[in-house]
PDB file of C-alpha atoms in Angstrom:
ATOM      1  CA  MET A   1      64.817 -94.781   3.544  1.00 41.00           C
ATOM      2  CA  GLN A   2      68.186 -93.548   2.356  1.00 45.00           C
ATOM      3  CA  GLU A   3      68.759 -89.811   2.499  1.00 51.00           C
ATOM      4  CA  ASP A   4      69.360 -89.599  -1.245  1.00 59.00           C
ATOM      5  CA  ALA A   5      66.389 -91.800  -2.165  1.00 81.00           C
ATOM      6  CA  GLU A   6      63.394 -90.234  -3.837  1.00 91.00           C
ATOM      7  CA  LYS A   7      60.079 -90.323  -2.049  1.00 94.00           C
ATOM      8  CA  ARG A   8      57.164 -91.584  -4.035  1.00 94.00           C
ATOM      9  CA  LEU A   9      54.610 -89.103  -5.309  1.00 97.00           C
ATOM     10  CA  ILE A  10      50.980 -89.813  -4.430  1.00 98.00           C
ATOM     11  CA  TRP A  11      48.146 -87.883  -6.051  1.00 98.00           C
ATOM     12  CA  ILE A  12      45.101 -87.269  -3.828  1.00 98.00           C
ATOM     13  CA  GLY A  13      41.588 -86.813  -5.208  1.00 97.00           C
ATOM     14  CA  SER A  14      41.485 -85.291  -8.689  1.00 97.00           C
ATOM     15  CA  SER A  15      44.857 -83.543  -8.326  1.00 97.00           C
ATOM     16  CA  LYS A  16      46.545 -85.433 -11.187  1.00 97.00           C
ATOM     17  CA  ARG A  17      43.567 -85.043 -13.503  1.00 97.00           C
ATOM     18  CA  ASP A  18      43.448 -81.338 -12.603  1.00 97.00           C
ATOM     19  CA  LEU A  19      47.158 -80.988 -13.361  1.00 97.00           C
ATOM     20  CA  LEU A  20      46.650 -82.564 -16.778  1.00 97.00           C
ATOM     21  CA  CYS A  21      44.097 -79.838 -17.606  1.00 96.00           C
ATOM     22  CA  LEU A  22      46.670 -77.074 -17.112  1.00 96.00           C
ATOM     23  CA  PRO A  23      48.809 -75.677 -19.957  1.00 95.00           C
ATOM     24  CA  ALA A  24      51.765 -77.890 -20.914  1.00 96.00           C
ATOM     25  CA  PRO A  25      54.480 -75.429 -19.800  1.00 96.00           C
ATOM     26  CA  VAL A  26      52.803 -75.137 -16.371  1.00 97.00           C
ATOM     27  CA  ARG A  27      52.560 -78.938 -16.087  1.00 97.00           C
ATOM     28  CA  ARG A  28      56.272 -79.293 -16.882  1.00 97.00           C
ATOM     29  CA  PHE A  29      57.167 -76.597 -14.358  1.00 97.00           C
ATOM     30  CA  PHE A  30      55.097 -78.239 -11.611  1.00 98.00           C
ATOM     31  CA  GLY A  31      56.583 -81.628 -12.438  1.00 97.00           C
ATOM     32  CA  HIS A  32      60.078 -80.222 -12.114  1.00 97.00           C
ATOM     33  CA  ALA A  33      59.281 -78.559  -8.771  1.00 97.00           C
ATOM     34  CA  LEU A  34      57.598 -81.728  -7.446  1.00 97.00           C
ATOM     35  CA  TYR A  35      60.718 -83.681  -8.357  1.00 97.00           C
ATOM     36  CA  TYR A  36      62.654 -81.367  -6.043  1.00 96.00           C
ATOM     37  CA  ALA A  37      60.175 -82.258  -3.282  1.00 96.00           C
ATOM     38  CA  GLN A  38      60.639 -85.966  -3.930  1.00 96.00           C
ATOM     39  CA  ARG A  39      64.372 -85.483  -3.394  1.00 95.00           C
ATOM     40  CA  GLY A  40      63.762 -83.624  -0.120  1.00 92.00           C
ATOM     41  CA  GLU A  41      64.513 -80.203  -1.590  1.00 94.00           C
ATOM     42  CA  ARG A  42      62.403 -77.104  -2.150  1.00 93.00           C
ATOM     43  CA  HIS A  43      62.188 -75.404  -5.537  1.00 95.00           C
ATOM     44  CA  GLU A  44      62.624 -71.614  -5.473  1.00 95.00           C
ATOM     45  CA  SER A  45      58.992 -71.122  -6.596  1.00 94.00           C
ATOM     46  CA  THR A  46      57.684 -73.042  -3.591  1.00 95.00           C
ATOM     47  CA  LYS A  47      56.439 -71.427  -0.409  1.00 93.00           C
ATOM     48  CA  VAL A  48      54.560 -72.444   2.711  1.00 92.00           C
ATOM     49  CA  LEU A  49      50.795 -72.233   2.236  1.00 92.00           C
ATOM     50  CA  LYS A  50      49.319 -69.890   4.824  1.00 87.00           C
ATOM     51  CA  GLY A  51      46.485 -71.061   7.035  1.00 83.00           C
ATOM     52  CA  PHE A  52      47.859 -74.499   7.857  1.00 81.00           C
ATOM     53  CA  GLY A  53      50.281 -73.645  10.617  1.00 76.00           C
ATOM     54  CA  ASN A  54      53.432 -75.699  10.523  1.00 71.00           C
ATOM     55  CA  ALA A  55      51.812 -78.637   8.768  1.00 66.00           C
ATOM     56  CA  GLY A  56      54.337 -78.959   5.937  1.00 88.00           C
ATOM     57  CA  ILE A  57      51.809 -77.778   3.339  1.00 95.00           C
ATOM     58  CA  LEU A  58      53.561 -76.105   0.431  1.00 96.00           C
ATOM     59  CA  GLU A  59      52.474 -74.468  -2.797  1.00 95.00           C
ATOM     60  CA  ILE A  60      54.222 -74.058  -6.104  1.00 97.00           C
ATOM     61  CA  ILE A  61      53.220 -70.920  -7.978  1.00 94.00           C
ATOM     62  CA  GLU A  62      53.598 -70.396 -11.723  1.00 95.00           C
ATOM     63  CA  ASP A  63      52.335 -67.606 -13.947  1.00 91.00           C
ATOM     64  CA  ASP A  64      51.752 -67.529 -17.671  1.00 89.00           C
ATOM     65  CA  ALA A  65      49.873 -65.226 -20.041  1.00 88.00           C
ATOM     66  CA  LYS A  66      46.526 -66.773 -19.041  1.00 87.00           C
ATOM     67  CA  GLY A  67      46.919 -66.470 -15.289  1.00 89.00           C
ATOM     68  CA  THR A  68      48.402 -67.870 -12.101  1.00 91.00           C
ATOM     69  CA  TYR A  69      48.498 -71.579 -11.325  1.00 95.00           C
ATOM     70  CA  ARG A  70      49.161 -73.403  -8.091  1.00 95.00           C
ATOM     71  CA  ALA A  71      50.060 -76.923  -7.090  1.00 97.00           C
ATOM     72  CA  VAL A  72      49.709 -77.724  -3.399  1.00 97.00           C
ATOM     73  CA  TYR A  73      51.486 -80.648  -1.773  1.00 97.00           C
ATOM     74  CA  THR A  74      52.557 -81.881   1.626  1.00 96.00           C
ATOM     75  CA  VAL A  75      55.816 -83.286   2.922  1.00 94.00           C
ATOM     76  CA  ARG A  76      54.291 -83.775   6.349  1.00 92.00           C
ATOM     77  CA  PHE A  77      54.421 -87.570   6.115  1.00 92.00           C
ATOM     78  CA  SER A  78      57.618 -89.561   5.711  1.00 90.00           C
ATOM     79  CA  GLU A  79      55.969 -92.138   3.446  1.00 90.00           C
ATOM     80  CA  ALA A  80      55.562 -89.946   0.361  1.00 95.00           C
ATOM     81  CA  VAL A  81      55.033 -86.513  -1.119  1.00 97.00           C
ATOM     82  CA  PHE A  82      51.270 -86.090  -1.400  1.00 98.00           C
ATOM     83  CA  VAL A  83      49.934 -83.777  -4.118  1.00 98.00           C
ATOM     84  CA  LEU A  84      46.738 -82.319  -2.701  1.00 98.00           C
ATOM     85  CA  HIS A  85      45.484 -79.897  -5.345  1.00 97.00           C
ATOM     86  CA  CYS A  86      46.334 -78.272  -8.692  1.00 97.00           C
ATOM     87  CA  PHE A  87      44.341 -75.294  -9.916  1.00 95.00           C
ATOM     88  CA  GLN A  88      44.267 -71.966 -11.675  1.00 93.00           C
ATOM     89  CA  LYS A  89      43.827 -69.042  -9.317  1.00 85.00           C
ATOM     90  CA  LYS A  90      40.544 -67.360 -10.239  1.00 73.00           C
ATOM     91  CA  SER A  91      40.591 -64.327  -7.942  1.00 63.00           C
ATOM     92  CA  LEU A  92      41.163 -61.067  -9.762  1.00 58.00           C
ATOM     93  CA  SER A  93      42.424 -59.254  -6.698  1.00 57.00           C
ATOM     94  CA  GLY A  94      44.760 -60.213  -3.906  1.00 62.00           C
ATOM     95  CA  ILE A  95      47.073 -63.163  -3.544  1.00 67.00           C
ATOM     96  CA  SER A  96      45.075 -65.181  -1.049  1.00 76.00           C
ATOM     97  CA  THR A  97      43.730 -68.615  -1.894  1.00 82.00           C
ATOM     98  CA  SER A  98      39.924 -68.838  -2.002  1.00 86.00           C
ATOM     99  CA  LYS A  99      37.970 -70.550   0.772  1.00 87.00           C
ATOM    100  CA  ARG A 100      36.745 -73.156  -1.733  1.00 90.00           C
ATOM    101  CA  GLU A 101      40.303 -74.110  -2.679  1.00 92.00           C
ATOM    102  CA  LEU A 102      41.420 -74.159   0.974  1.00 92.00           C
ATOM    103  CA  ASP A 103      38.492 -76.461   1.851  1.00 94.00           C
ATOM    104  CA  ILE A 104      39.534 -78.857  -0.920  1.00 96.00           C
ATOM    105  CA  ILE A 105      43.105 -78.819   0.399  1.00 95.00           C
ATOM    106  CA  ARG A 106      41.964 -79.457   3.999  1.00 94.00           C
ATOM    107  CA  ASN A 107      39.800 -82.400   2.936  1.00 97.00           C
ATOM    108  CA  ARG A 108      42.547 -83.904   0.829  1.00 97.00           C
ATOM    109  CA  LEU A 109      45.057 -83.451   3.636  1.00 95.00           C
ATOM    110  CA  LYS A 110      42.807 -85.673   5.773  1.00 95.00           C
ATOM    111  CA  MET A 111      42.759 -88.220   2.947  1.00 97.00           C
ATOM    112  CA  ALA A 112      46.561 -88.077   2.681  1.00 96.00           C
ATOM    113  CA  GLU A 113      46.857 -88.640   6.416  1.00 95.00           C
ATOM    114  CA  GLN A 114      44.748 -91.791   6.108  1.00 96.00           C
ATOM    115  CA  VAL A 115      46.811 -93.072   3.170  1.00 96.00           C
ATOM    116  CA  ALA A 116      50.039 -92.379   5.107  1.00 94.00           C
ATOM    117  CA  ARG A 117      48.708 -94.392   8.066  1.00 93.00           C
ATOM    118  CA  GLU A 118      47.817 -97.279   5.760  1.00 93.00           C
ATOM    119  CA  LEU A 119      51.311 -97.182   4.238  1.00 91.00           C
ATOM    120  CA  GLN A 120      52.855 -97.229   7.734  1.00 87.00           C
ATOM    121  CA  VAL A 121      50.795-100.285   8.675  1.00 89.00           C
ATOM    122  CA  ALA A 122      51.687-102.054   5.438  1.00 86.00           C
ATOM    123  CA  LYS A 123      55.380-101.292   5.956  1.00 81.00           C
ATOM    124  CA  LYS A 124      55.313-102.699   9.493  1.00 81.00           C
ATOM    125  CA  LYS A 125      53.715-105.896   8.212  1.00 80.00           C
ATOM    126  CA  THR A 126      56.510-106.430   5.688  1.00 79.00           C
ATOM    127  CA  GLU A 127      59.420-105.578   8.017  1.00 73.00           C
ATOM    128  CA  PRO A 128      61.338-108.541   9.434  1.00 74.00           C
ATOM    129  CA  THR A 129      60.788-109.076  13.140  1.00 63.00           C
TER     130      THR A 129
END
């Protein structure tokens, strides 16, 4: 892949459907920040998600009058940017992500890993020998 080429964006589980349920300004903001990720950059509202070590799991955070929203994605795999989860933060205190949300992210990360492996295999089959 060329350095300036955009990576494809792959939505895991219900992440795209969940994004579409968020307010329009939040959706636009997340789309803009994900475009940065596709270009190999990091939007200023993006930070490493704690609890995943150095796994390349990042979260975009946006606030509006109704609350805080997060989109979690990974750049861990060279094949694509995988969007793992989009949700509204429900906790009234603290900034930590709930165990339920972290479990969803962990499960979807495993799914993304499987998809990345399948893409690697498919790419090898189409490469000239």
